[in-house]
């Protein structure tokens, strides 16, 4: 093979021609997304369906969703390096790759959303330290740097780079320093995941999103951290299963996936319970304030079904499926539970941004619906295609899965 | 934002927020540079032969 010298020893990969064709095919939606991004930067945000009613739309909802799904990186790193669950060394590399993609995607979408990326540095230089969004910007930027450092040893372990003594030694020492780096990542992640929830929770002019809380942090701050910890490992499992499907081989042992699924099940159960308590508390709060609860669910498409779907179908059901050993060990059911869990978190982020903005707050306000246009969809999906290319390159040239050789002898 | 920026105010909010941020960045900077120095030290002193087990 043309690139066989770069492929890790003892593993089988498809032909370079097949790989190259797939990468080329993925460049088609990448080009469409790039054109849409250039339209936004060149002709301004009037190219989208964002307006004064919906300054936050698909981009911000997707951003919040991607960051929650990428939470698998910090939480798996925490479990592996801080709690020291040794079995997770077989999946932590892949969690890092997924995390890098998710956080790069979130920053890419934000770069389009701010309209003038040339002024992106303003938030860092003219920081309002009382703003939840400032905290998010600082922590996401810093955590992305942490993820890049965590990805670095993987790059250095490429077969050709690893021949040289300095990169080899550097990778070795980075592995040794990983508990410190992972702890910094956990510190940053907890704050930005929480602050994303805090953004909605402090909106006292939006009773649908507003929550009471502890000191300066509304309850949504803690719910967002917990939900990211609960669904992040499920997203890692899901992407691993998708990679195994396309690679047509097992890459991670069932026992390793089982540990992540079990932890995710426990955390999802706790999250759903706290979410139910939070919702019931909010019912009481708005009733006390004189706003009937049903008024928040009076406008379609945001009826009562949204609450049932988020808490029961995409919350309690996957939690029970992951918690039960029998269902967790059945692969199709495990995949279904992971899909439901991840969909639930993305739906929660959509509700906390778009639905919160859609509900009228003044007597003279009218309900206005929001549907993203093709420019928003193309730019939002752009990181998905770029992420697929990064995964393909990483899987082909880097030793991401330590158990691959053992599971697929040839 | 640095303490010499004109918007800087000497209050607990600025110290806690920016302190936390620089603590995290400083920790990362020290950890990476420590690894770089160790790698260079290995190369200079031992020729890097001790890390072939990876």
PDB file of C-alpha atoms in Angstrom, chain A residues 132-326:
ATOM      1  CA  UNK A 132     -21.524  33.449  32.286  1.00  0.00           C
ATOM      2  CA  UNK A 133     -20.711  33.692  28.566  1.00  0.00           C
ATOM      3  CA  UNK A 134     -17.285  35.189  29.316  1.00  0.00           C
ATOM      4  CA  UNK A 135     -16.567  32.226  31.562  1.00  0.00           C
ATOM      5  CA  UNK A 136     -17.697  29.881  28.771  1.00  0.00           C
ATOM      6  CA  UNK A 137     -15.445  31.598  26.206  1.00  0.00           C
ATOM      7  CA  UNK A 138     -12.383  31.506  28.481  1.00  0.00           C
ATOM      8  CA  UNK A 139     -12.894  27.912  29.605  1.00  0.00           C
ATOM      9  CA  UNK A 140     -13.695  26.519  26.141  1.00  0.00           C
ATOM     10  CA  UNK A 141     -10.601  28.139  24.668  1.00  0.00           C
ATOM     11  CA  UNK A 142      -8.393  26.903  27.514  1.00  0.00           C
ATOM     12  CA  UNK A 143      -9.941  23.411  27.519  1.00  0.00           C
ATOM     13  CA  UNK A 144      -9.428  23.105  23.765  1.00  0.00           C
ATOM     14  CA  UNK A 145      -5.727  23.726  24.438  1.00  0.00           C
ATOM     15  CA  UNK A 146      -5.835  20.956  27.078  1.00  0.00           C
ATOM     16  CA  UNK A 147      -7.449  18.590  24.557  1.00  0.00           C
ATOM     17  CA  UNK A 148      -4.795  19.415  21.943  1.00  0.00           C
ATOM     18  CA  UNK A 149      -2.089  18.558  24.507  1.00  0.00           C
ATOM     19  CA  UNK A 150      -3.912  15.276  25.261  1.00  0.00           C
ATOM     20  CA  UNK A 151      -4.079  14.529  21.502  1.00  0.00           C
ATOM     21  CA  UNK A 152      -0.365  15.293  21.028  1.00  0.00           C
ATOM     22  CA  UNK A 153       1.021  11.971  22.397  1.00  0.00           C
ATOM     23  CA  UNK A 154      -1.276  10.133  19.986  1.00  0.00           C
ATOM     24  CA  UNK A 155       0.180  12.061  17.052  1.00  0.00           C
ATOM     25  CA  UNK A 156       3.716  11.444  18.311  1.00  0.00           C
ATOM     26  CA  UNK A 157       2.999   7.707  18.484  1.00  0.00           C
ATOM     27  CA  UNK A 158       2.569   7.516  14.721  1.00  0.00           C
ATOM     28  CA  UNK A 159       4.906   4.788  13.502  1.00  0.00           C
ATOM     29  CA  UNK A 160       7.259   7.103  11.597  1.00  0.00           C
ATOM     30  CA  UNK A 161       7.407   9.912  14.183  1.00  0.00           C
ATOM     31  CA  UNK A 162       7.924   7.397  17.001  1.00  0.00           C
ATOM     32  CA  UNK A 163      11.245   6.308  15.440  1.00  0.00           C
ATOM     33  CA  UNK A 164      12.849   9.564  16.588  1.00  0.00           C
ATOM     34  CA  UNK A 165      14.017   9.673  20.192  1.00  0.00           C
ATOM     35  CA  UNK A 166      12.881  13.216  21.135  1.00  0.00           C
ATOM     36  CA  UNK A 167       9.199  12.842  20.068  1.00  0.00           C
ATOM     37  CA  UNK A 168       9.165   9.338  21.612  1.00  0.00           C
ATOM     38  CA  UNK A 169      10.499  10.633  24.899  1.00  0.00           C
ATOM     39  CA  UNK A 170       8.183  13.661  24.771  1.00  0.00           C
ATOM     40  CA  UNK A 171       5.154  11.372  24.268  1.00  0.00           C
ATOM     41  CA  UNK A 172       6.305   9.197  27.185  1.00  0.00           C
ATOM     42  CA  UNK A 173       6.614  12.178  29.538  1.00  0.00           C
ATOM     43  CA  UNK A 174       3.279  13.580  28.378  1.00  0.00           C
ATOM     44  CA  UNK A 175       1.700  10.257  29.354  1.00  0.00           C
ATOM     45  CA  UNK A 176       3.300  10.620  32.782  1.00  0.00           C
ATOM     46  CA  UNK A 177       1.984  14.187  33.150  1.00  0.00           C
ATOM     47  CA  UNK A 178      -1.505  13.223  31.971  1.00  0.00           C
ATOM     48  CA  UNK A 179      -3.139  13.074  35.449  1.00  0.00           C
ATOM     49  CA  UNK A 180      -2.194  16.745  36.010  1.00  0.00           C
ATOM     50  CA  UNK A 181      -3.365  17.739  32.524  1.00  0.00           C
ATOM     51  CA  UNK A 182      -6.615  15.749  32.947  1.00  0.00           C
ATOM     52  CA  UNK A 183      -7.258  17.437  36.324  1.00  0.00           C
ATOM     53  CA  UNK A 184      -6.859  20.882  34.692  1.00  0.00           C
ATOM     54  CA  UNK A 185      -9.303  19.707  32.006  1.00  0.00           C
ATOM     55  CA  UNK A 186     -11.848  18.637  34.630  1.00  0.00           C
ATOM     56  CA  UNK A 187     -11.565  22.025  36.381  1.00  0.00           C
ATOM     57  CA  UNK A 188     -12.140  23.929  33.120  1.00  0.00           C
ATOM     58  CA  UNK A 189     -14.871  21.586  31.870  1.00  0.00           C
ATOM     59  CA  UNK A 190     -16.941  21.770  35.034  1.00  0.00           C
ATOM     60  CA  UNK A 191     -16.995  25.540  34.808  1.00  0.00           C
ATOM     61  CA  UNK A 192     -17.836  25.897  31.128  1.00  0.00           C
ATOM     62  CA  UNK A 193     -20.405  23.079  31.093  1.00  0.00           C
ATOM     63  CA  UNK A 194     -22.035  24.656  34.146  1.00  0.00           C
ATOM     64  CA  UNK A 195     -21.839  28.210  32.842  1.00  0.00           C
ATOM     65  CA  UNK A 196     -23.642  27.172  29.665  1.00  0.00           C
ATOM     66  CA  UNK A 197     -26.524  26.156  31.925  1.00  0.00           C
ATOM     67  CA  UNK A 198     -26.010  29.306  33.956  1.00  0.00           C
ATOM     68  CA  UNK A 199     -26.553  31.450  30.834  1.00  0.00           C
ATOM     69  CA  UNK A 200     -30.171  30.241  30.683  1.00  0.00           C
ATOM     70  CA  UNK A 201     -30.698  30.052  34.446  1.00  0.00           C
ATOM     71  CA  UNK A 202     -29.840  33.689  35.190  1.00  0.00           C
ATOM     72  CA  UNK A 203     -32.316  35.093  32.636  1.00  0.00           C
ATOM     73  CA  UNK A 204     -34.796  36.517  35.174  1.00  0.00           C
ATOM     74  CA  UNK A 205     -36.646  38.215  32.288  1.00  0.00           C
ATOM     75  CA  UNK A 206     -37.381  34.754  30.817  1.00  0.00           C
ATOM     76  CA  UNK A 207     -39.401  32.823  33.433  1.00  0.00           C
ATOM     77  CA  UNK A 208     -39.257  29.632  31.335  1.00  0.00           C
ATOM     78  CA  UNK A 209     -35.474  29.445  31.769  1.00  0.00           C
ATOM     79  CA  UNK A 210     -34.926  31.279  35.065  1.00  0.00           C
ATOM     80  CA  UNK A 211     -34.029  29.180  38.120  1.00  0.00           C
ATOM     81  CA  UNK A 212     -33.092  29.860  41.708  1.00  0.00           C
ATOM     82  CA  UNK A 213     -29.835  28.336  42.889  1.00  0.00           C
ATOM     83  CA  UNK A 214     -26.834  28.226  45.167  1.00  0.00           C
ATOM     84  CA  UNK A 215     -24.741  31.436  45.608  1.00  0.00           C
ATOM     85  CA  UNK A 216     -24.201  32.856  42.079  1.00  0.00           C
ATOM     86  CA  UNK A 217     -25.017  29.563  40.331  1.00  0.00           C
ATOM     87  CA  UNK A 218     -28.597  28.705  39.280  1.00  0.00           C
ATOM     88  CA  UNK A 219     -29.664  25.041  39.472  1.00  0.00           C
ATOM     89  CA  UNK A 220     -29.249  24.755  35.686  1.00  0.00           C
ATOM     90  CA  UNK A 221     -25.486  25.240  36.253  1.00  0.00           C
ATOM     91  CA  UNK A 222     -25.309  21.942  38.154  1.00  0.00           C
ATOM     92  CA  UNK A 223     -27.789  20.142  35.892  1.00  0.00           C
ATOM     93  CA  UNK A 224     -25.719  20.975  32.796  1.00  0.00           C
ATOM     94  CA  UNK A 225     -22.518  19.614  34.394  1.00  0.00           C
ATOM     95  CA  UNK A 226     -24.281  16.425  35.455  1.00  0.00           C
ATOM     96  CA  UNK A 227     -25.989  15.931  32.083  1.00  0.00           C
ATOM     97  CA  UNK A 228     -22.667  16.352  30.218  1.00  0.00           C
ATOM     98  CA  UNK A 229     -21.059  13.778  32.527  1.00  0.00           C
ATOM     99  CA  UNK A 230     -23.994  11.430  31.927  1.00  0.00           C
ATOM    100  CA  UNK A 231     -24.276  11.667  28.137  1.00  0.00           C
ATOM    101  CA  UNK A 232     -20.603  12.229  27.188  1.00  0.00           C
ATOM    102  CA  UNK A 233     -19.604   8.569  27.752  1.00  0.00           C
ATOM    103  CA  UNK A 234     -22.710   7.455  25.786  1.00  0.00           C
ATOM    104  CA  UNK A 235     -21.572   9.576  22.821  1.00  0.00           C
ATOM    105  CA  UNK A 236     -18.091   8.020  23.048  1.00  0.00           C
ATOM    106  CA  UNK A 237     -19.674   4.542  23.022  1.00  0.00           C
ATOM    107  CA  UNK A 238     -21.907   5.498  20.096  1.00  0.00           C
ATOM    108  CA  UNK A 239     -19.047   6.836  17.949  1.00  0.00           C
ATOM    109  CA  UNK A 240     -16.960   3.771  18.831  1.00  0.00           C
ATOM    110  CA  UNK A 241     -19.801   1.504  17.659  1.00  0.00           C
ATOM    111  CA  UNK A 242     -20.180   3.521  14.423  1.00  0.00           C
ATOM    112  CA  UNK A 243     -16.406   3.224  13.828  1.00  0.00           C
ATOM    113  CA  UNK A 244     -16.577  -0.539  14.477  1.00  0.00           C
ATOM    114  CA  UNK A 245     -19.461  -0.787  11.967  1.00  0.00           C
ATOM    115  CA  UNK A 246     -17.509   0.959   9.203  1.00  0.00           C
ATOM    116  CA  UNK A 247     -14.229  -0.795  10.067  1.00  0.00           C
ATOM    117  CA  UNK A 248     -16.105  -4.139  10.167  1.00  0.00           C
ATOM    118  CA  UNK A 249     -14.203  -5.226  13.293  1.00  0.00           C
ATOM    119  CA  UNK A 250     -14.215  -5.023  17.076  1.00  0.00           C
ATOM    120  CA  UNK A 251     -12.014  -2.243  18.412  1.00  0.00           C
ATOM    121  CA  UNK A 252     -12.837  -2.127  22.129  1.00  0.00           C
ATOM    122  CA  UNK A 253     -13.682  -5.017  24.472  1.00  0.00           C
ATOM    123  CA  UNK A 254     -17.253  -5.344  25.710  1.00  0.00           C
ATOM    124  CA  UNK A 255     -16.092  -5.059  29.333  1.00  0.00           C
ATOM    125  CA  UNK A 256     -14.597  -1.585  28.706  1.00  0.00           C
ATOM    126  CA  UNK A 257     -17.780  -0.329  27.035  1.00  0.00           C
ATOM    127  CA  UNK A 258     -19.735  -1.923  29.888  1.00  0.00           C
ATOM    128  CA  UNK A 259     -17.898   0.165  32.521  1.00  0.00           C
ATOM    129  CA  UNK A 260     -18.674   3.411  30.698  1.00  0.00           C
ATOM    130  CA  UNK A 261     -22.298   2.387  30.098  1.00  0.00           C
ATOM    131  CA  UNK A 262     -22.795   1.471  33.771  1.00  0.00           C
ATOM    132  CA  UNK A 263     -21.361   4.786  35.007  1.00  0.00           C
ATOM    133  CA  UNK A 264     -23.403   6.680  32.424  1.00  0.00           C
ATOM    134  CA  UNK A 265     -26.551   4.810  33.512  1.00  0.00           C
ATOM    135  CA  UNK A 266     -26.069   5.796  37.153  1.00  0.00           C
ATOM    136  CA  UNK A 267     -25.383   9.420  36.311  1.00  0.00           C
ATOM    137  CA  UNK A 268     -28.301   9.634  33.840  1.00  0.00           C
ATOM    138  CA  UNK A 269     -30.643   8.262  36.518  1.00  0.00           C
ATOM    139  CA  UNK A 270     -29.411  10.857  39.013  1.00  0.00           C
ATOM    140  CA  UNK A 271     -29.729  13.595  36.370  1.00  0.00           C
ATOM    141  CA  UNK A 272     -33.308  12.617  35.451  1.00  0.00           C
ATOM    142  CA  UNK A 273     -34.318  12.548  39.137  1.00  0.00           C
ATOM    143  CA  UNK A 274     -32.821  16.001  39.753  1.00  0.00           C
ATOM    144  CA  UNK A 275     -34.358  17.292  36.498  1.00  0.00           C
ATOM    145  CA  UNK A 276     -37.804  16.120  37.674  1.00  0.00           C
ATOM    146  CA  UNK A 277     -37.279  17.817  41.062  1.00  0.00           C
ATOM    147  CA  UNK A 278     -36.071  20.979  39.295  1.00  0.00           C
ATOM    148  CA  UNK A 279     -39.119  20.981  36.976  1.00  0.00           C
ATOM    149  CA  UNK A 280     -41.539  20.483  39.884  1.00  0.00           C
ATOM    150  CA  UNK A 281     -39.798  23.283  41.806  1.00  0.00           C
ATOM    151  CA  UNK A 282     -40.078  25.532  38.741  1.00  0.00           C
ATOM    152  CA  UNK A 283     -43.820  24.697  38.482  1.00  0.00           C
ATOM    153  CA  UNK A 284     -44.219  26.033  42.038  1.00  0.00           C
ATOM    154  CA  UNK A 285     -42.057  29.098  41.357  1.00  0.00           C
ATOM    155  CA  UNK A 286     -43.986  30.276  38.278  1.00  0.00           C
ATOM    156  CA  UNK A 287     -47.334  29.515  39.932  1.00  0.00           C
ATOM    157  CA  UNK A 288     -46.298  31.703  42.881  1.00  0.00           C
ATOM    158  CA  UNK A 289     -45.311  34.443  40.412  1.00  0.00           C
ATOM    159  CA  UNK A 290     -48.804  34.319  38.855  1.00  0.00           C
ATOM    160  CA  UNK A 291     -47.951  32.627  35.553  1.00  0.00           C
ATOM    161  CA  UNK A 292     -49.919  29.420  34.893  1.00  0.00           C
ATOM    162  CA  UNK A 293     -47.596  26.555  33.925  1.00  0.00           C
ATOM    163  CA  UNK A 294     -49.771  25.606  30.948  1.00  0.00           C
ATOM    164  CA  UNK A 295     -49.096  29.017  29.367  1.00  0.00           C
ATOM    165  CA  UNK A 296     -45.490  27.918  28.797  1.00  0.00           C
ATOM    166  CA  UNK A 297     -46.683  24.931  26.788  1.00  0.00           C
ATOM    167  CA  UNK A 298     -49.554  26.633  24.925  1.00  0.00           C
ATOM    168  CA  UNK A 299     -47.755  27.301  21.633  1.00  0.00           C
ATOM    169  CA  UNK A 300     -47.103  24.553  19.114  1.00  0.00           C
ATOM    170  CA  UNK A 301     -44.710  23.005  18.315  1.00  0.00           C
ATOM    171  CA  UNK A 302     -43.601  23.511  21.951  1.00  0.00           C
ATOM    172  CA  UNK A 303     -46.509  21.738  23.687  1.00  0.00           C
ATOM    173  CA  UNK A 304     -46.497  19.354  26.675  1.00  0.00           C
ATOM    174  CA  UNK A 305     -45.095  16.633  24.444  1.00  0.00           C
ATOM    175  CA  UNK A 306     -41.710  18.388  24.588  1.00  0.00           C
ATOM    176  CA  UNK A 307     -41.480  17.913  28.359  1.00  0.00           C
ATOM    177  CA  UNK A 308     -42.625  14.270  28.170  1.00  0.00           C
ATOM    178  CA  UNK A 309     -40.199  13.558  25.334  1.00  0.00           C
ATOM    179  CA  UNK A 310     -37.223  15.181  27.083  1.00  0.00           C
ATOM    180  CA  UNK A 311     -37.715  13.784  30.589  1.00  0.00           C
ATOM    181  CA  UNK A 312     -39.376  10.397  30.009  1.00  0.00           C
ATOM    182  CA  UNK A 313     -38.612   9.073  26.509  1.00  0.00           C
ATOM    183  CA  UNK A 314     -35.130  10.579  26.089  1.00  0.00           C
ATOM    184  CA  UNK A 315     -34.289  10.650  29.805  1.00  0.00           C
ATOM    185  CA  UNK A 316     -35.832   8.018  32.069  1.00  0.00           C
ATOM    186  CA  UNK A 317     -35.974   5.227  29.426  1.00  0.00           C
ATOM    187  CA  UNK A 318     -32.252   5.341  28.457  1.00  0.00           C
ATOM    188  CA  UNK A 319     -31.374   5.699  32.156  1.00  0.00           C
ATOM    189  CA  UNK A 320     -33.243   2.477  32.969  1.00  0.00           C
ATOM    190  CA  UNK A 321     -31.820   0.660  29.934  1.00  0.00           C
ATOM    191  CA  UNK A 322     -28.268   1.620  30.941  1.00  0.00           C
ATOM    192  CA  UNK A 323     -28.814   0.846  34.607  1.00  0.00           C
ATOM    193  CA  UNK A 324     -30.081  -2.687  33.999  1.00  0.00           C
ATOM    194  CA  UNK A 325     -27.220  -5.177  33.470  1.00  0.00           C
ATOM    195  CA  UNK A 326     -29.215  -7.394  31.076  1.00  0.00           C
TER     196      UNK A 326
END
